[in-house]
Tab-separated table of C-alpha atoms and ligand atoms in Angstrom:
chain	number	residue	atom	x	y	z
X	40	UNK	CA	-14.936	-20.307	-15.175
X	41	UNK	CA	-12.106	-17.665	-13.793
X	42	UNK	CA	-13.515	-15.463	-11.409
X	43	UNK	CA	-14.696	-12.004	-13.348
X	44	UNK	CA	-12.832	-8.823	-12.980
X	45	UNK	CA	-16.034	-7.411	-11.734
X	46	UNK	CA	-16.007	-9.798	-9.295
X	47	UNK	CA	-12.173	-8.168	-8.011
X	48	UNK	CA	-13.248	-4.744	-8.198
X	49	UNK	CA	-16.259	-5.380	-6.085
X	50	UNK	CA	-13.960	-7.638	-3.940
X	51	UNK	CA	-11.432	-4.883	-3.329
X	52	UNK	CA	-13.468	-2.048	-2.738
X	53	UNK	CA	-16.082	-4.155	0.212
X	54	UNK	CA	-12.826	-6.255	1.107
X	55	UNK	CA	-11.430	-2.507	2.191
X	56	UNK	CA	-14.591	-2.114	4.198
X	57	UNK	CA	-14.746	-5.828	5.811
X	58	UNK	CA	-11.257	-5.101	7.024
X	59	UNK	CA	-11.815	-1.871	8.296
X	60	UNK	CA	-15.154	-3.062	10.074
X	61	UNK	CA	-13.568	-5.506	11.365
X	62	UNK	CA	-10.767	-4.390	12.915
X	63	UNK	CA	-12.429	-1.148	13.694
X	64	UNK	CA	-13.131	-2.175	17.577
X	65	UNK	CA	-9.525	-2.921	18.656
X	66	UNK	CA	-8.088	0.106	16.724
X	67	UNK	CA	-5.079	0.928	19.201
X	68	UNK	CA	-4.952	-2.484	21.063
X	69	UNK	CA	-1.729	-4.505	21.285
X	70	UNK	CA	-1.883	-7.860	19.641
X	71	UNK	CA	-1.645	-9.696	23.345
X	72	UNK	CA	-4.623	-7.607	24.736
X	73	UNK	CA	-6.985	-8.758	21.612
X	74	UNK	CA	-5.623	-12.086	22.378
X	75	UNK	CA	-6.595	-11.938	25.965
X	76	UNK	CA	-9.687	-10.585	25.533
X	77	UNK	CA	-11.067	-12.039	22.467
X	78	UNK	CA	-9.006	-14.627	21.057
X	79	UNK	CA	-9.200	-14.071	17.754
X	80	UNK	CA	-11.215	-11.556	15.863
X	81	UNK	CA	-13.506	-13.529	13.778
X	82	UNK	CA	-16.895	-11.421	13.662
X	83	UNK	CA	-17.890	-8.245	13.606
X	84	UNK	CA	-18.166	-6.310	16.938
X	85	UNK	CA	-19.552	-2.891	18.110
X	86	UNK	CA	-16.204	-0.713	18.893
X	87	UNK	CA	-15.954	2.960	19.347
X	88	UNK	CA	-18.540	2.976	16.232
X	89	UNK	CA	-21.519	0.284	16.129
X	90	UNK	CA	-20.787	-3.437	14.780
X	91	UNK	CA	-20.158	-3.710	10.787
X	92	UNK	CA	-19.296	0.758	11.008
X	93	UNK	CA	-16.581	1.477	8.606
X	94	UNK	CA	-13.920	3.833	9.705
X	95	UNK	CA	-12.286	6.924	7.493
X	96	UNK	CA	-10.531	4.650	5.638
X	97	UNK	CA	-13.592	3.444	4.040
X	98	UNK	CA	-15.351	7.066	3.979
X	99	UNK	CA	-11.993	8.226	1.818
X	100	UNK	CA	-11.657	5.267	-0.803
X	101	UNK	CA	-15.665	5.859	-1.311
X	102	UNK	CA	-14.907	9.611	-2.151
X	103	UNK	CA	-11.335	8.529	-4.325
X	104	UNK	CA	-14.188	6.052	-5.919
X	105	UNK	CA	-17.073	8.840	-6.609
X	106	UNK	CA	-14.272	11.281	-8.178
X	107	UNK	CA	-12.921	8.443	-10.826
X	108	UNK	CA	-17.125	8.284	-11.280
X	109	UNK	CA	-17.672	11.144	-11.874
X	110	UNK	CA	-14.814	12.674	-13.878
X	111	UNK	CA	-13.495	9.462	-15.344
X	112	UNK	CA	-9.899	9.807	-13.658
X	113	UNK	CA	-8.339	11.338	-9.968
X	114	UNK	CA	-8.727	14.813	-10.444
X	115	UNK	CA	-7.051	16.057	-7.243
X	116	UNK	CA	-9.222	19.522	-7.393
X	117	UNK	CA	-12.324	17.569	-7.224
X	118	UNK	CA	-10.930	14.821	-4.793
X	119	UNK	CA	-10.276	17.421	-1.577
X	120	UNK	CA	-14.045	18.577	-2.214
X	121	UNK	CA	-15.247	15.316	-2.172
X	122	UNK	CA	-12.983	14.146	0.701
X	123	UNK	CA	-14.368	17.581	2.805
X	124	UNK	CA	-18.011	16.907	1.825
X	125	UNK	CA	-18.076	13.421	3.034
X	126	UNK	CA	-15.548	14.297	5.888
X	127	UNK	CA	-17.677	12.402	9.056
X	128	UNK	CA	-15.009	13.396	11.968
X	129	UNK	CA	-16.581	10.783	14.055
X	130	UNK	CA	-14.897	8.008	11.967
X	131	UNK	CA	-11.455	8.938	13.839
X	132	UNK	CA	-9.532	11.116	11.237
X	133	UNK	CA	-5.623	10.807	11.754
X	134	UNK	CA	-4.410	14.135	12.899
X	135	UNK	CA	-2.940	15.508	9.805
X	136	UNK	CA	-5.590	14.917	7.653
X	137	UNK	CA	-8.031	16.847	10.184
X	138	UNK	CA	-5.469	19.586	9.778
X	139	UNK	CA	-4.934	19.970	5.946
X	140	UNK	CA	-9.166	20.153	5.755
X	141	UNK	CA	-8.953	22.951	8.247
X	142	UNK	CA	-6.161	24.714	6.524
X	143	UNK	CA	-8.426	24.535	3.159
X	144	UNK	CA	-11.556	26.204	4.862
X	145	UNK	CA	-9.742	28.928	5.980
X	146	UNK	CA	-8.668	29.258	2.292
X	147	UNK	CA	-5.327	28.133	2.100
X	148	UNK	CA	-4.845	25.662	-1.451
X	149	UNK	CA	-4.809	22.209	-1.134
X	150	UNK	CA	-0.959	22.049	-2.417
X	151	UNK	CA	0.032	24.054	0.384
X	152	UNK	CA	-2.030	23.083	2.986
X	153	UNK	CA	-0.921	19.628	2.493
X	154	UNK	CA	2.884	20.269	2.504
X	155	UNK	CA	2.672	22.178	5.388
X	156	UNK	CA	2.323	19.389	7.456
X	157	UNK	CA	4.856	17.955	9.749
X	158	UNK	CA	7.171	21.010	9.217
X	159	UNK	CA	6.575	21.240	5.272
X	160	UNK	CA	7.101	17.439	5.560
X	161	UNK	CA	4.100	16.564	4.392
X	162	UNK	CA	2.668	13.463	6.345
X	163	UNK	CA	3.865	9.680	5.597
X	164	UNK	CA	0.497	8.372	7.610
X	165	UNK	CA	-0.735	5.332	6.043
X	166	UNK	CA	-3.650	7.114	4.808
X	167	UNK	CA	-3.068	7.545	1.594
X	168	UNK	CA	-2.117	3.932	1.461
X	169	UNK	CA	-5.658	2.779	3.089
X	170	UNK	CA	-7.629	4.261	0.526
X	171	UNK	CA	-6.314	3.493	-2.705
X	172	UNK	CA	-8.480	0.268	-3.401
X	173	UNK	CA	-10.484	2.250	-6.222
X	174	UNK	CA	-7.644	3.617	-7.946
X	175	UNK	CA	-5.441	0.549	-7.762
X	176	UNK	CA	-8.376	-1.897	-9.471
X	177	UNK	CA	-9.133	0.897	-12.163
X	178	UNK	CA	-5.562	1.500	-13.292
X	179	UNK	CA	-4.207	-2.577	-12.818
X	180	UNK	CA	-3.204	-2.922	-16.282
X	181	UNK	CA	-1.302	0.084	-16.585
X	182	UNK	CA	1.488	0.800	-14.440
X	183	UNK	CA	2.370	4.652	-15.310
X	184	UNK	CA	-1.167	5.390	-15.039
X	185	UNK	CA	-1.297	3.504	-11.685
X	186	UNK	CA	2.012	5.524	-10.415
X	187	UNK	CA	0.297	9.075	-11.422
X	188	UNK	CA	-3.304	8.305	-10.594
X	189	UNK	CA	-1.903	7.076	-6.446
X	190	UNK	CA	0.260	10.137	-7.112
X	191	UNK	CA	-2.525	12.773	-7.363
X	192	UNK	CA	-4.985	10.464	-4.776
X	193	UNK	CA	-2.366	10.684	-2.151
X	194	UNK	CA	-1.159	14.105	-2.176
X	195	UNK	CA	-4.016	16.099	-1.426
X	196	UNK	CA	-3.434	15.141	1.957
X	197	UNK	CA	-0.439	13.358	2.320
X	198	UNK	CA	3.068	15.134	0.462
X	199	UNK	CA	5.512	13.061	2.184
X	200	UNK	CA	7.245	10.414	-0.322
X	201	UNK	CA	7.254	8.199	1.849
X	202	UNK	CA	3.055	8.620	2.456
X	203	UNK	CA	2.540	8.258	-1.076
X	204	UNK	CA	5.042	5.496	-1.576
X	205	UNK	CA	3.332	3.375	0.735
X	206	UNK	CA	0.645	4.283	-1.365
X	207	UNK	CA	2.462	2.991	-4.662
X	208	UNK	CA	3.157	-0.175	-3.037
X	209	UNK	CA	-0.340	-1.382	-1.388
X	210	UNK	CA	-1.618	-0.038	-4.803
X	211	UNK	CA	0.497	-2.595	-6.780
X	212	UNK	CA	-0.082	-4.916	-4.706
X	213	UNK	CA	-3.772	-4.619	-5.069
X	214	UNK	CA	-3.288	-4.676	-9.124
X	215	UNK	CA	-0.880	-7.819	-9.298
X	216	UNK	CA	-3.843	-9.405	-7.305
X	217	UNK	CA	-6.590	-8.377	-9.668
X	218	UNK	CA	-4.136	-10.329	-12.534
X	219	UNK	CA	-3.838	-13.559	-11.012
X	220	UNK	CA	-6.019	-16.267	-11.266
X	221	UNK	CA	-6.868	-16.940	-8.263
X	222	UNK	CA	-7.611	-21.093	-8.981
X	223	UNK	CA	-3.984	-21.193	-9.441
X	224	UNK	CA	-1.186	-21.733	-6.355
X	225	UNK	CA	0.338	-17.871	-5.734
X	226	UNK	CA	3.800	-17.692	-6.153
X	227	UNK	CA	4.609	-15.495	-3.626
X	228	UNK	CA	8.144	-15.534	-4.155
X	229	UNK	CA	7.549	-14.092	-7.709
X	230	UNK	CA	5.071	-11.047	-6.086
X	231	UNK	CA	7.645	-10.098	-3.615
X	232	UNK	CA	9.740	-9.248	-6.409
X	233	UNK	CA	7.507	-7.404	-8.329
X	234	UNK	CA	6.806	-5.468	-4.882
X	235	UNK	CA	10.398	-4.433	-5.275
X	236	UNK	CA	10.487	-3.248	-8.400
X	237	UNK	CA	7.911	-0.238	-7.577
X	238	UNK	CA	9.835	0.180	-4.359
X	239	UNK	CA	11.853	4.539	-4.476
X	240	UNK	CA	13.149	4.240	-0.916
X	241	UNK	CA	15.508	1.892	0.969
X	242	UNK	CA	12.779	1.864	3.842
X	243	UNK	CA	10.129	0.479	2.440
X	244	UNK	CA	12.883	-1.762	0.007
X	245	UNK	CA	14.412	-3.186	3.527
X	246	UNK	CA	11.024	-3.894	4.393
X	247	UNK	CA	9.704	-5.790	1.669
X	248	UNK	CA	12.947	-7.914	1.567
X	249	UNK	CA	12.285	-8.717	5.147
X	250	UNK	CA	8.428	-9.696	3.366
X	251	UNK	CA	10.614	-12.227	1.297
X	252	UNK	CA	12.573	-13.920	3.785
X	253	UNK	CA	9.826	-14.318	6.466
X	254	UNK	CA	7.758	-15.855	4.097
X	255	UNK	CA	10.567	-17.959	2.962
X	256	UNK	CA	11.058	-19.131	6.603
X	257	UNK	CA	6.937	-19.697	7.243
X	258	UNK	CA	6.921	-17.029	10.066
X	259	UNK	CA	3.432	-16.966	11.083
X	260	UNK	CA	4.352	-15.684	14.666
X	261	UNK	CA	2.235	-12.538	15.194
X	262	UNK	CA	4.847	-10.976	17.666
X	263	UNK	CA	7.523	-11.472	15.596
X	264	UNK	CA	5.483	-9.854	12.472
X	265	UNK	CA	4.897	-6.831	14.122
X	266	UNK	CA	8.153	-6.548	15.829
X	267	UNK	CA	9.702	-6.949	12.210
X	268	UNK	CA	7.267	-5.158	10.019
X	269	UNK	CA	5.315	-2.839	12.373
X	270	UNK	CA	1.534	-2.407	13.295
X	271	UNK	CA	1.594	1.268	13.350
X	272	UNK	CA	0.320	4.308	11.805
X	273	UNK	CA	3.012	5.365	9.692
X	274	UNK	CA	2.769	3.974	5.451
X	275	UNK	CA	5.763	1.795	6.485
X	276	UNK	CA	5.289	0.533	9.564
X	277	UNK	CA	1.483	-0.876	8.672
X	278	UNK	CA	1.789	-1.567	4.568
X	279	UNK	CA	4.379	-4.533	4.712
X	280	UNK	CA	2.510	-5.753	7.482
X	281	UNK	CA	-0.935	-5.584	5.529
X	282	UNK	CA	0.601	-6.902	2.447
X	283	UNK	CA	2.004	-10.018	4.767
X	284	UNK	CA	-0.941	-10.998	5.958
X	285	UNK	CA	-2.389	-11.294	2.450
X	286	UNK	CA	0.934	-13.472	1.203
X	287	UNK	CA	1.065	-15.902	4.339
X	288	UNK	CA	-3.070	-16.552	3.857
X	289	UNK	CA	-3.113	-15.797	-0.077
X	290	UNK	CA	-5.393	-18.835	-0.083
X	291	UNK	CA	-8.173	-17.421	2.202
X	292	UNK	CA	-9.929	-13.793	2.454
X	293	UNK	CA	-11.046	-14.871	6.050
X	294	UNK	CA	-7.778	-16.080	7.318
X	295	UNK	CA	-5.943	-12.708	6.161
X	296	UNK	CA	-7.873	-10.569	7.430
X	297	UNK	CA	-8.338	-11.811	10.867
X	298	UNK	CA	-4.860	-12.394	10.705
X	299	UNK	CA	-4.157	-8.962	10.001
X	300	UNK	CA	-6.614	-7.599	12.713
X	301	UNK	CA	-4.841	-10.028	15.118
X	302	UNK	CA	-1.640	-7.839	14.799
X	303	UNK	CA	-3.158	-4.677	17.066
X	304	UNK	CA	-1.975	-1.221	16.585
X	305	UNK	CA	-4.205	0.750	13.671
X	306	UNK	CA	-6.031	-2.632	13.341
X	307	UNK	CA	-8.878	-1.204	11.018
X	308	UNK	CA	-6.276	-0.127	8.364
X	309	UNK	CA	-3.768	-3.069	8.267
X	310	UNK	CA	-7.481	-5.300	7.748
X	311	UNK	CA	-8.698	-2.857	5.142
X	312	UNK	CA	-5.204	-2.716	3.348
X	313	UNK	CA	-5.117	-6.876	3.931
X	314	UNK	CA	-9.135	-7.040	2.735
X	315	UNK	CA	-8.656	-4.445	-0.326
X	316	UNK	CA	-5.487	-6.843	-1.864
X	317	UNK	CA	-7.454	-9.911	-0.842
X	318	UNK	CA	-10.813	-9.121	-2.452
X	319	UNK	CA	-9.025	-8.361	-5.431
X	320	UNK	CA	-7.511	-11.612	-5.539
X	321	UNK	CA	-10.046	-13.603	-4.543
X	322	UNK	CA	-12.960	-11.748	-5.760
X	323	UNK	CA	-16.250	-10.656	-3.518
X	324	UNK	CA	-17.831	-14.558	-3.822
X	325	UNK	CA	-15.243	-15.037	-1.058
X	326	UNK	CA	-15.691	-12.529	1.271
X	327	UNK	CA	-17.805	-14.333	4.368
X	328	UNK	CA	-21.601	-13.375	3.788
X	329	UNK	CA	-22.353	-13.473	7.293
X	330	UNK	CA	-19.710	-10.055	7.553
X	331	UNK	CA	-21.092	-8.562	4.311
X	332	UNK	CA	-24.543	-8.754	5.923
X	333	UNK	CA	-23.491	-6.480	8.717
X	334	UNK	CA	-21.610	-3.949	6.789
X	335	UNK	CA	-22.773	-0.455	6.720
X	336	UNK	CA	-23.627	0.477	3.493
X	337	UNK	CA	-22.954	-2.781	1.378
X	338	UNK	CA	-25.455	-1.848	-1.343
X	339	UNK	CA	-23.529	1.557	-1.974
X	340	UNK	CA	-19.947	0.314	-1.709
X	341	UNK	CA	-21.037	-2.492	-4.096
X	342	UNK	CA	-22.009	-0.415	-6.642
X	343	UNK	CA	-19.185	1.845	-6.128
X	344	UNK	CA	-16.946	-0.957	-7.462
X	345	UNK	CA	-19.881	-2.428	-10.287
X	346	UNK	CA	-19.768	1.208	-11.988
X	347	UNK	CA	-16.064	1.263	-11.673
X	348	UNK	CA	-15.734	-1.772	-13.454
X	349	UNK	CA	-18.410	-0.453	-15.744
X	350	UNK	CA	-16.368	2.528	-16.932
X	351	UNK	CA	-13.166	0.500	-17.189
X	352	UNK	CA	-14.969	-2.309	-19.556
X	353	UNK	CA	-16.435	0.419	-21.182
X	354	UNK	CA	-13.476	3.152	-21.956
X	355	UNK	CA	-11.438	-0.316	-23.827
N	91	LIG	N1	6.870	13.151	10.684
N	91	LIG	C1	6.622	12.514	11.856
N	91	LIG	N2	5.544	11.740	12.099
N	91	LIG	C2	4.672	11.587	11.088
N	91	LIG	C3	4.876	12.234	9.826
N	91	LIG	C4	6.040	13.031	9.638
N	91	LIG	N3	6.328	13.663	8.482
N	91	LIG	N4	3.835	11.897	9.035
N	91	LIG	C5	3.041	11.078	9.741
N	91	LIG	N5	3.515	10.890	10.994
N	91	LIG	P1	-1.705	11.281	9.819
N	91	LIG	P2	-3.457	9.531	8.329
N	91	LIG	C6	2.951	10.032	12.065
N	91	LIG	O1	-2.026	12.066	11.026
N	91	LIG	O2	-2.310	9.069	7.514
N	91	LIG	C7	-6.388	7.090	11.383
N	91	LIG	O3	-6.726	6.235	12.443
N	91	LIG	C8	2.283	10.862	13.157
N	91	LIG	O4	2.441	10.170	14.370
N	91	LIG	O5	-1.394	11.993	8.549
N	91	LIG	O6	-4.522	10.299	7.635
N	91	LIG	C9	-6.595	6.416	10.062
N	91	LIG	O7	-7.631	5.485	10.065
N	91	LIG	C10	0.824	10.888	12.718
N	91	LIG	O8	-0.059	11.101	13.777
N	91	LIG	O9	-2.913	10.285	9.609
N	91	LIG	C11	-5.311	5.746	9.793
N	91	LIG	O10	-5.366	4.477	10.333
N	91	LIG	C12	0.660	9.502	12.130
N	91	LIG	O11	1.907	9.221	11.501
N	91	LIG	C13	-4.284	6.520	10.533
N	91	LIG	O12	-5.010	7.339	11.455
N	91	LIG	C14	-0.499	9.350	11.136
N	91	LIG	O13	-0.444	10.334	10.143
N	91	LIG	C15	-3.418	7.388	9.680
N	91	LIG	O14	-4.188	8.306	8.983
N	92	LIG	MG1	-9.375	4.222	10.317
């Protein structure tokens, strides 16, 4: 029996929150200090929020998750309210986003509270990429509904192209995973190229041509991952890196993730981008029960992704 597309969106949506959790305590560290200190990380572990805490990452893909609920696509009107009515600042916000939900109390519209970030920039953080889990699983047969719905889930908070490119990317990456089978050997090779064809920018296309070759040449070498790719807080500098540490351990949720914790830098994101393209692949049956029992919130997040799948069966 092929694993069930429930199965994926479940997968995706906790394998955003297993990453997150798990990399949530060494959020900020360099890959050589959690190497010191720890090893590897292979279980959950209190950080600057108890053991098996999600971070924002999580709290946003639950609220892009409770809009498609509720109003059967990503409404961006209704996705800032939800976003500002779940908004928990002790889950360590990035900067921007803090500021665009204090420019909309004070009245200014989400359009231009957004863009006036960065110098009417807009931000390219990676958090519209960390989120996107929900909206990736529910639109992975359709790619111009995929492209709009990440366009109106990222820009709420994040105008930059770049931002919501990163977002594009990490959410096709998510929805070539829900295709596969995951009984069958990933061609990698093949994925990489269908990365590129969703890539706008020559950033992020340098980058995932750098995905290609290292893969090609079996670097495993976390130094020389993050040197190359990044571990940072910017869309480009932690989505290649997430979506490498899925394609070098494509054959085990476990081994990406920690892999993609062991990199450092925003640590909770690259392991919730990693966990959200893994659990899609693999489906939830692989995520390690002795993390989902610690997980804040399992029963909720699970049937986040159940009644997504539930209106996607349903709406064919
Ligand atoms: N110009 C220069 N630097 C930028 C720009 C820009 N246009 N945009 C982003 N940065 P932010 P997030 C840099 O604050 O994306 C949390 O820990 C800048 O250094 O929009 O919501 C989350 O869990 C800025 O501080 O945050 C995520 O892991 C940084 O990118 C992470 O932070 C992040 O952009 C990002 O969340
Ligand atoms: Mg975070």
């Amino acid at each position: 029996m092929s694993i069930s597309l429930k199965s994926k969106f479940i997968g995706s949506i906790l394998g955003t929150a297993i990453g997150d959790a798990l990399g949530m305590p060494v959020e900020g560290w360099s890959p050589s200090k959690i190497e010191e200190v720890f090893g590897e990380v292979r279980e959950m572990m209190t950080g600057f929020l108890p053991e098996g805490s999600y971070t924002d990452d999580t709290e946003m893909a639950i609220g892009i998750a409770e809009t498609i609920i509720e109003k059967g696509r990503v409404d961006p009107d209704h996705l800032i309210k939800v976003f500002m009515h779940n908004y928990d600042p002790r889950r360590g916000y990035g900067i921007s986003t803090t500021m665009v939900f204090r420019l909309i109390e004070k009245g200014i519209p989400w359009d231009e509270a957004s863009k006036s970030i960065f110098n009417g920039k807009g931000s390219y953080g990676n958090g519209a990429a960390m989120r996107i889990a929900p909206v990736a699983v529910f639109y992975y047969d359709d790619f111009e509904e995929l492209k709009r719905a990440v366009y109106d889930a990222s820009r709420v908070t994040h105008m930059h192209p770049l931002g919501i490119e990163g977002a594009l990317i990490q959410a096709t990456a998510i929805a070539l995973a829900v295709r596969k089978d995951p009984r069958k050997r990933l061609d990698v090779e093949d994925f990489v190229d269908n990365l590129l064809l969703v890539c706008e920018s020559d950033v992020f296309r340098e980058k995932v041509k750098k995905i290609g070759r290292m893969l090609a040449e079996g670097i495993n070498d976390k130094y020389v991952v993050v040197k190359e790719l990044g571990n940072g807080y910017e869309s480009f500098t932690s989505v290649p890196s997430a979506i490498y540490s899925f394609l070098l351990h494509w054959s085990s949720f476990e081994d990406a993730v920690v892999y993609a914790v062991s990199l450092g830098g925003d640590a909770d994101t690259i392991g919730a981008m990693t966990g959200a393209i893994s659990g899609a692949y693999h489906g939830v049956e692989a995520i390690p029960q002795r993390w989902l029992e610690k997980l804040e919130n399992y029963e909720y997040l699970k049937s986040l992704g159940e009644k997504l799948w539930e209106l996607k069966t349903k709406s064919k």
